[in-house]
Amino acid sequence: MTGARRARRGWFRANTAALATLVLAIPLAGWWTTRSDYKSWYDAEPRDPVVVSAGGTPYNGAIWYGASVEQDPQPVRTGLGDVGALPDGTTRIRVYYRIQVNQLSALDGLGGCQLHLRAPDGRIWDDTVVADDYQDRPTGCTGGYDDKPESWRGQLAQYYVKPVAGKPFETVAVFVVPSAVAATVQPTITFATKLPQYLAFPR
């Protein structure tokens, strides 16, 4: 046996424990990183529905009522913006959500809501700002923000009065979705602090 071969064999014997640790550590590190990334994605994926009943469902400091959905609605006001043409094969959806808070301070916890439409196959669409002429209520879950009904909003100002404790108010969201799923999409609301739960509004 040559000196070089003996030296190599001696090096492997001296470093057997380190090599074995390395062989185990690399796959373990890869598994741990993959597991951590998967868990982060899984925990942030809205998958646990809290179904809203027509009579009202308490959630996150508010009472939520059944939503109403309008497919291919007509504009509620004209001349205030460019409605524009929709992409081929798409449809506009307008959703009215009804909310009630028994204490106005609860509105602070609703500010981070995200309004969505969810298709049966799991695809999700966010509300869009391409259709201001189709919105006749405040947007978002905190309701109106205008103290004075005689504001520049004219006949729509009544909808922008601040919410009253113990009284339901409506908010609106407008979506653009493929026409093929327009009849089956379900309104949903998510809160980053509540994921993986989400509010599901039956149609």
CSV table of C-alpha atoms in Angstrom, one decimal:
chain,number,residue,atom,x,y,z
A,1,MET,CA,0.0,0.0,0.0
A,2,THR,CA,1.4,3.3,-1.0
A,3,GLY,CA,1.9,6.2,1.4
A,4,ALA,CA,-0.7,8.3,-0.3
A,5,ARG,CA,-3.3,5.5,0.0
A,6,ARG,CA,-2.5,5.1,3.7
A,7,ALA,CA,-2.8,8.8,4.2
A,8,ARG,CA,-6.3,8.9,2.6
A,9,ARG,CA,-7.5,5.9,4.6
A,10,GLY,CA,-6.2,7.6,7.8
A,11,TRP,CA,-8.0,10.8,6.9
A,12,PHE,CA,-11.3,9.0,6.4
A,13,ARG,CA,-10.9,7.1,9.7
A,14,ALA,CA,-10.1,10.4,11.5
A,15,ASN,CA,-13.1,12.2,10.0
A,16,THR,CA,-15.7,9.4,9.9
A,17,ALA,CA,-17.9,11.1,12.5
A,18,ALA,CA,-17.8,14.4,10.8
A,19,LEU,CA,-18.6,12.9,7.4
A,20,ALA,CA,-21.5,10.9,8.9
A,21,THR,CA,-22.8,14.1,10.6
A,22,LEU,CA,-22.6,15.9,7.2
A,23,VAL,CA,-24.4,13.1,5.4
A,24,LEU,CA,-27.3,13.4,7.9
A,25,ALA,CA,-27.2,17.2,8.3
A,26,ILE,CA,-27.6,18.1,4.6
A,27,PRO,CA,-30.9,16.2,4.0
A,28,LEU,CA,-32.2,17.3,7.5
A,29,ALA,CA,-31.5,21.0,6.7
A,30,GLY,CA,-33.2,20.6,3.4
A,31,TRP,CA,-36.2,18.9,5.0
A,32,TRP,CA,-36.4,21.6,7.7
A,33,THR,CA,-36.3,24.5,5.3
A,34,THR,CA,-38.9,22.9,3.0
A,35,ARG,CA,-41.1,22.1,6.0
A,36,SER,CA,-40.8,25.7,7.3
A,37,ASP,CA,-41.7,27.2,3.8
A,38,TYR,CA,-44.6,24.8,3.4
A,39,LYS,CA,-46.0,25.6,6.9
A,40,SER,CA,-45.7,29.3,6.2
A,41,TRP,CA,-47.6,28.9,2.9
A,42,TYR,CA,-50.2,26.5,4.5
A,43,ASP,CA,-50.9,28.7,7.4
A,44,ALA,CA,-51.5,31.7,5.1
A,45,GLU,CA,-53.8,29.8,2.7
A,46,PRO,CA,-57.5,30.6,3.4
A,47,ARG,CA,-59.0,27.1,3.7
A,48,ASP,CA,-61.2,26.9,6.8
A,49,PRO,CA,-64.5,28.5,6.0
A,50,VAL,CA,-66.7,30.2,8.6
A,51,VAL,CA,-70.0,30.0,6.9
A,52,VAL,CA,-72.2,33.1,7.3
A,53,SER,CA,-75.9,32.5,8.0
A,54,ALA,CA,-78.7,34.7,6.7
A,55,GLY,CA,-79.6,35.5,10.3
A,56,GLY,CA,-76.2,36.8,11.2
A,57,THR,CA,-72.9,35.2,12.3
A,58,PRO,CA,-70.6,36.8,14.9
A,59,TYR,CA,-67.0,37.0,13.8
A,60,ASN,CA,-64.0,39.2,14.6
A,61,GLY,CA,-66.0,41.7,16.7
A,62,ALA,CA,-68.8,42.2,14.2
A,63,ILE,CA,-72.0,40.4,13.1
A,64,TRP,CA,-72.0,39.4,9.4
A,65,TYR,CA,-75.2,38.8,7.4
A,66,GLY,CA,-75.8,37.1,4.0
A,67,ALA,CA,-74.3,38.9,1.0
A,68,SER,CA,-76.2,39.7,-2.2
A,69,VAL,CA,-74.6,39.2,-5.6
A,70,GLU,CA,-75.3,41.0,-8.8
A,71,GLN,CA,-73.9,39.5,-12.0
A,72,ASP,CA,-73.3,41.9,-14.9
A,73,PRO,CA,-74.8,44.9,-13.1
A,74,GLN,CA,-75.5,48.2,-14.7
A,75,PRO,CA,-73.6,51.3,-13.5
A,76,VAL,CA,-75.2,53.2,-10.7
A,77,ARG,CA,-73.8,56.5,-11.7
A,78,THR,CA,-72.4,58.0,-14.9
A,79,GLY,CA,-70.1,60.7,-15.9
A,80,LEU,CA,-67.8,60.4,-12.9
A,81,GLY,CA,-65.3,58.0,-14.5
A,82,ASP,CA,-64.4,55.9,-17.4
A,83,VAL,CA,-66.2,52.6,-17.1
A,84,GLY,CA,-64.2,51.0,-19.9
A,85,ALA,CA,-64.6,47.8,-21.7
A,86,LEU,CA,-63.9,44.5,-20.0
A,87,PRO,CA,-61.5,41.9,-21.4
A,88,ASP,CA,-63.2,39.3,-23.6
A,89,GLY,CA,-64.7,36.4,-21.7
A,90,THR,CA,-65.1,38.3,-18.4
A,91,THR,CA,-68.0,39.5,-16.4
A,92,ARG,CA,-68.4,42.1,-13.7
A,93,ILE,CA,-69.8,41.0,-10.3
A,94,ARG,CA,-71.0,43.4,-7.7
A,95,VAL,CA,-71.4,42.2,-4.1
A,96,TYR,CA,-73.1,43.9,-1.2
A,97,TYR,CA,-71.9,42.8,2.3
A,98,ARG,CA,-74.0,43.6,5.4
A,99,ILE,CA,-72.2,44.2,8.6
A,100,GLN,CA,-73.1,45.3,12.2
A,101,VAL,CA,-70.9,46.3,15.1
A,102,ASN,CA,-72.4,46.8,18.6
A,103,GLN,CA,-69.5,49.0,19.5
A,104,LEU,CA,-67.9,51.4,17.0
A,105,SER,CA,-64.5,50.6,18.4
A,106,ALA,CA,-64.8,47.2,16.8
A,107,LEU,CA,-64.4,48.9,13.4
A,108,ASP,CA,-60.7,49.2,14.1
A,109,GLY,CA,-60.3,45.5,14.0
A,110,LEU,CA,-62.0,45.3,10.6
A,111,GLY,CA,-59.7,47.6,8.7
A,112,GLY,CA,-57.5,44.8,7.4
A,113,CYS,CA,-60.2,42.9,5.6
A,114,GLN,CA,-59.7,41.6,2.1
A,115,LEU,CA,-62.8,41.0,-0.1
A,116,HIS,CA,-62.6,38.1,-2.5
A,117,LEU,CA,-64.6,35.9,-4.8
A,118,ARG,CA,-63.8,32.2,-4.7
A,119,ALA,CA,-64.5,29.7,-7.5
A,120,PRO,CA,-65.4,26.1,-6.7
A,121,ASP,CA,-62.0,25.0,-8.1
A,122,GLY,CA,-60.3,27.2,-5.5
A,123,ARG,CA,-59.3,30.2,-7.7
A,124,ILE,CA,-59.7,33.6,-5.9
A,125,TRP,CA,-60.2,37.1,-7.3
A,126,ASP,CA,-59.7,40.3,-5.4
A,127,ASP,CA,-62.0,43.3,-5.7
A,128,THR,CA,-61.0,45.8,-8.4
A,129,VAL,CA,-60.9,49.5,-8.8
A,130,VAL,CA,-61.7,49.5,-12.5
A,131,ALA,CA,-65.4,50.0,-11.9
A,132,ASP,CA,-66.0,53.1,-9.7
A,133,ASP,CA,-69.2,53.8,-11.5
A,134,TYR,CA,-70.5,50.5,-10.2
A,135,GLN,CA,-70.0,51.3,-6.5
A,136,ASP,CA,-72.8,52.9,-4.6
A,137,ARG,CA,-71.6,52.1,-1.1
A,138,PRO,CA,-68.4,52.5,0.8
A,139,THR,CA,-65.7,49.9,0.0
A,140,GLY,CA,-64.0,47.9,2.7
A,141,CYS,CA,-65.3,46.5,6.0
A,142,THR,CA,-65.2,49.7,8.0
A,143,GLY,CA,-68.2,51.2,6.3
A,144,GLY,CA,-68.7,54.9,5.5
A,145,TYR,CA,-66.4,57.7,6.5
A,146,ASP,CA,-68.4,60.9,5.8
A,147,ASP,CA,-70.0,62.6,8.8
A,148,LYS,CA,-72.1,65.0,6.7
A,149,PRO,CA,-74.8,63.6,4.5
A,150,GLU,CA,-74.8,67.0,2.6
A,151,SER,CA,-71.3,66.3,1.2
A,152,TRP,CA,-70.3,66.4,-2.4
A,153,ARG,CA,-71.6,62.8,-2.9
A,154,GLY,CA,-75.1,64.1,-3.5
A,155,GLN,CA,-77.8,61.5,-3.5
A,156,LEU,CA,-75.3,58.8,-2.6
A,157,ALA,CA,-74.2,60.6,0.6
A,158,GLN,CA,-76.8,58.7,2.7
A,159,TYR,CA,-74.7,55.6,2.2
A,160,TYR,CA,-71.5,57.2,3.5
A,161,VAL,CA,-72.7,58.2,7.0
A,162,LYS,CA,-70.5,56.6,9.6
A,163,PRO,CA,-71.9,53.3,10.9
A,164,VAL,CA,-74.1,53.4,13.9
A,165,ALA,CA,-73.6,50.9,16.7
A,166,GLY,CA,-76.1,48.1,16.7
A,167,LYS,CA,-77.4,49.0,13.2
A,168,PRO,CA,-76.4,47.0,10.0
A,169,PHE,CA,-74.7,48.9,7.2
A,170,GLU,CA,-73.7,47.8,3.7
A,171,THR,CA,-70.4,47.9,1.9
A,172,VAL,CA,-69.8,47.0,-1.7
A,173,ALA,CA,-67.1,45.3,-3.7
A,174,VAL,CA,-66.8,45.0,-7.5
A,175,PHE,CA,-65.0,42.1,-9.2
A,176,VAL,CA,-64.1,41.1,-12.8
A,177,VAL,CA,-64.1,37.3,-13.2
A,178,PRO,CA,-64.2,34.9,-16.2
A,179,SER,CA,-67.7,34.6,-17.5
A,180,ALA,CA,-67.5,30.8,-17.2
A,181,VAL,CA,-67.5,30.9,-13.4
A,182,ALA,CA,-69.6,34.1,-12.8
A,183,ALA,CA,-72.6,32.1,-11.7
A,184,THR,CA,-70.7,29.9,-9.2
A,185,VAL,CA,-68.3,32.3,-7.5
A,186,GLN,CA,-68.8,32.7,-3.7
A,187,PRO,CA,-68.1,36.0,-1.8
A,188,THR,CA,-65.5,35.6,0.9
A,189,ILE,CA,-63.6,37.8,3.3
A,190,THR,CA,-60.2,37.2,4.8
A,191,PHE,CA,-58.3,38.8,7.6
A,192,ALA,CA,-54.5,38.4,7.8
A,193,THR,CA,-54.8,37.9,11.6
A,194,LYS,CA,-57.4,35.1,11.2
A,195,LEU,CA,-55.9,33.0,8.5
A,196,PRO,CA,-56.3,30.2,7.6
A,197,GLN,CA,-60.0,30.9,8.4
A,198,TYR,CA,-62.1,32.9,6.0
A,199,LEU,CA,-65.7,34.1,6.0
A,200,ALA,CA,-67.8,32.4,3.4
A,201,PHE,CA,-71.1,33.9,2.2
A,202,PRO,CA,-73.4,31.3,0.5
A,203,ARG,CA,-75.1,32.4,-2.7
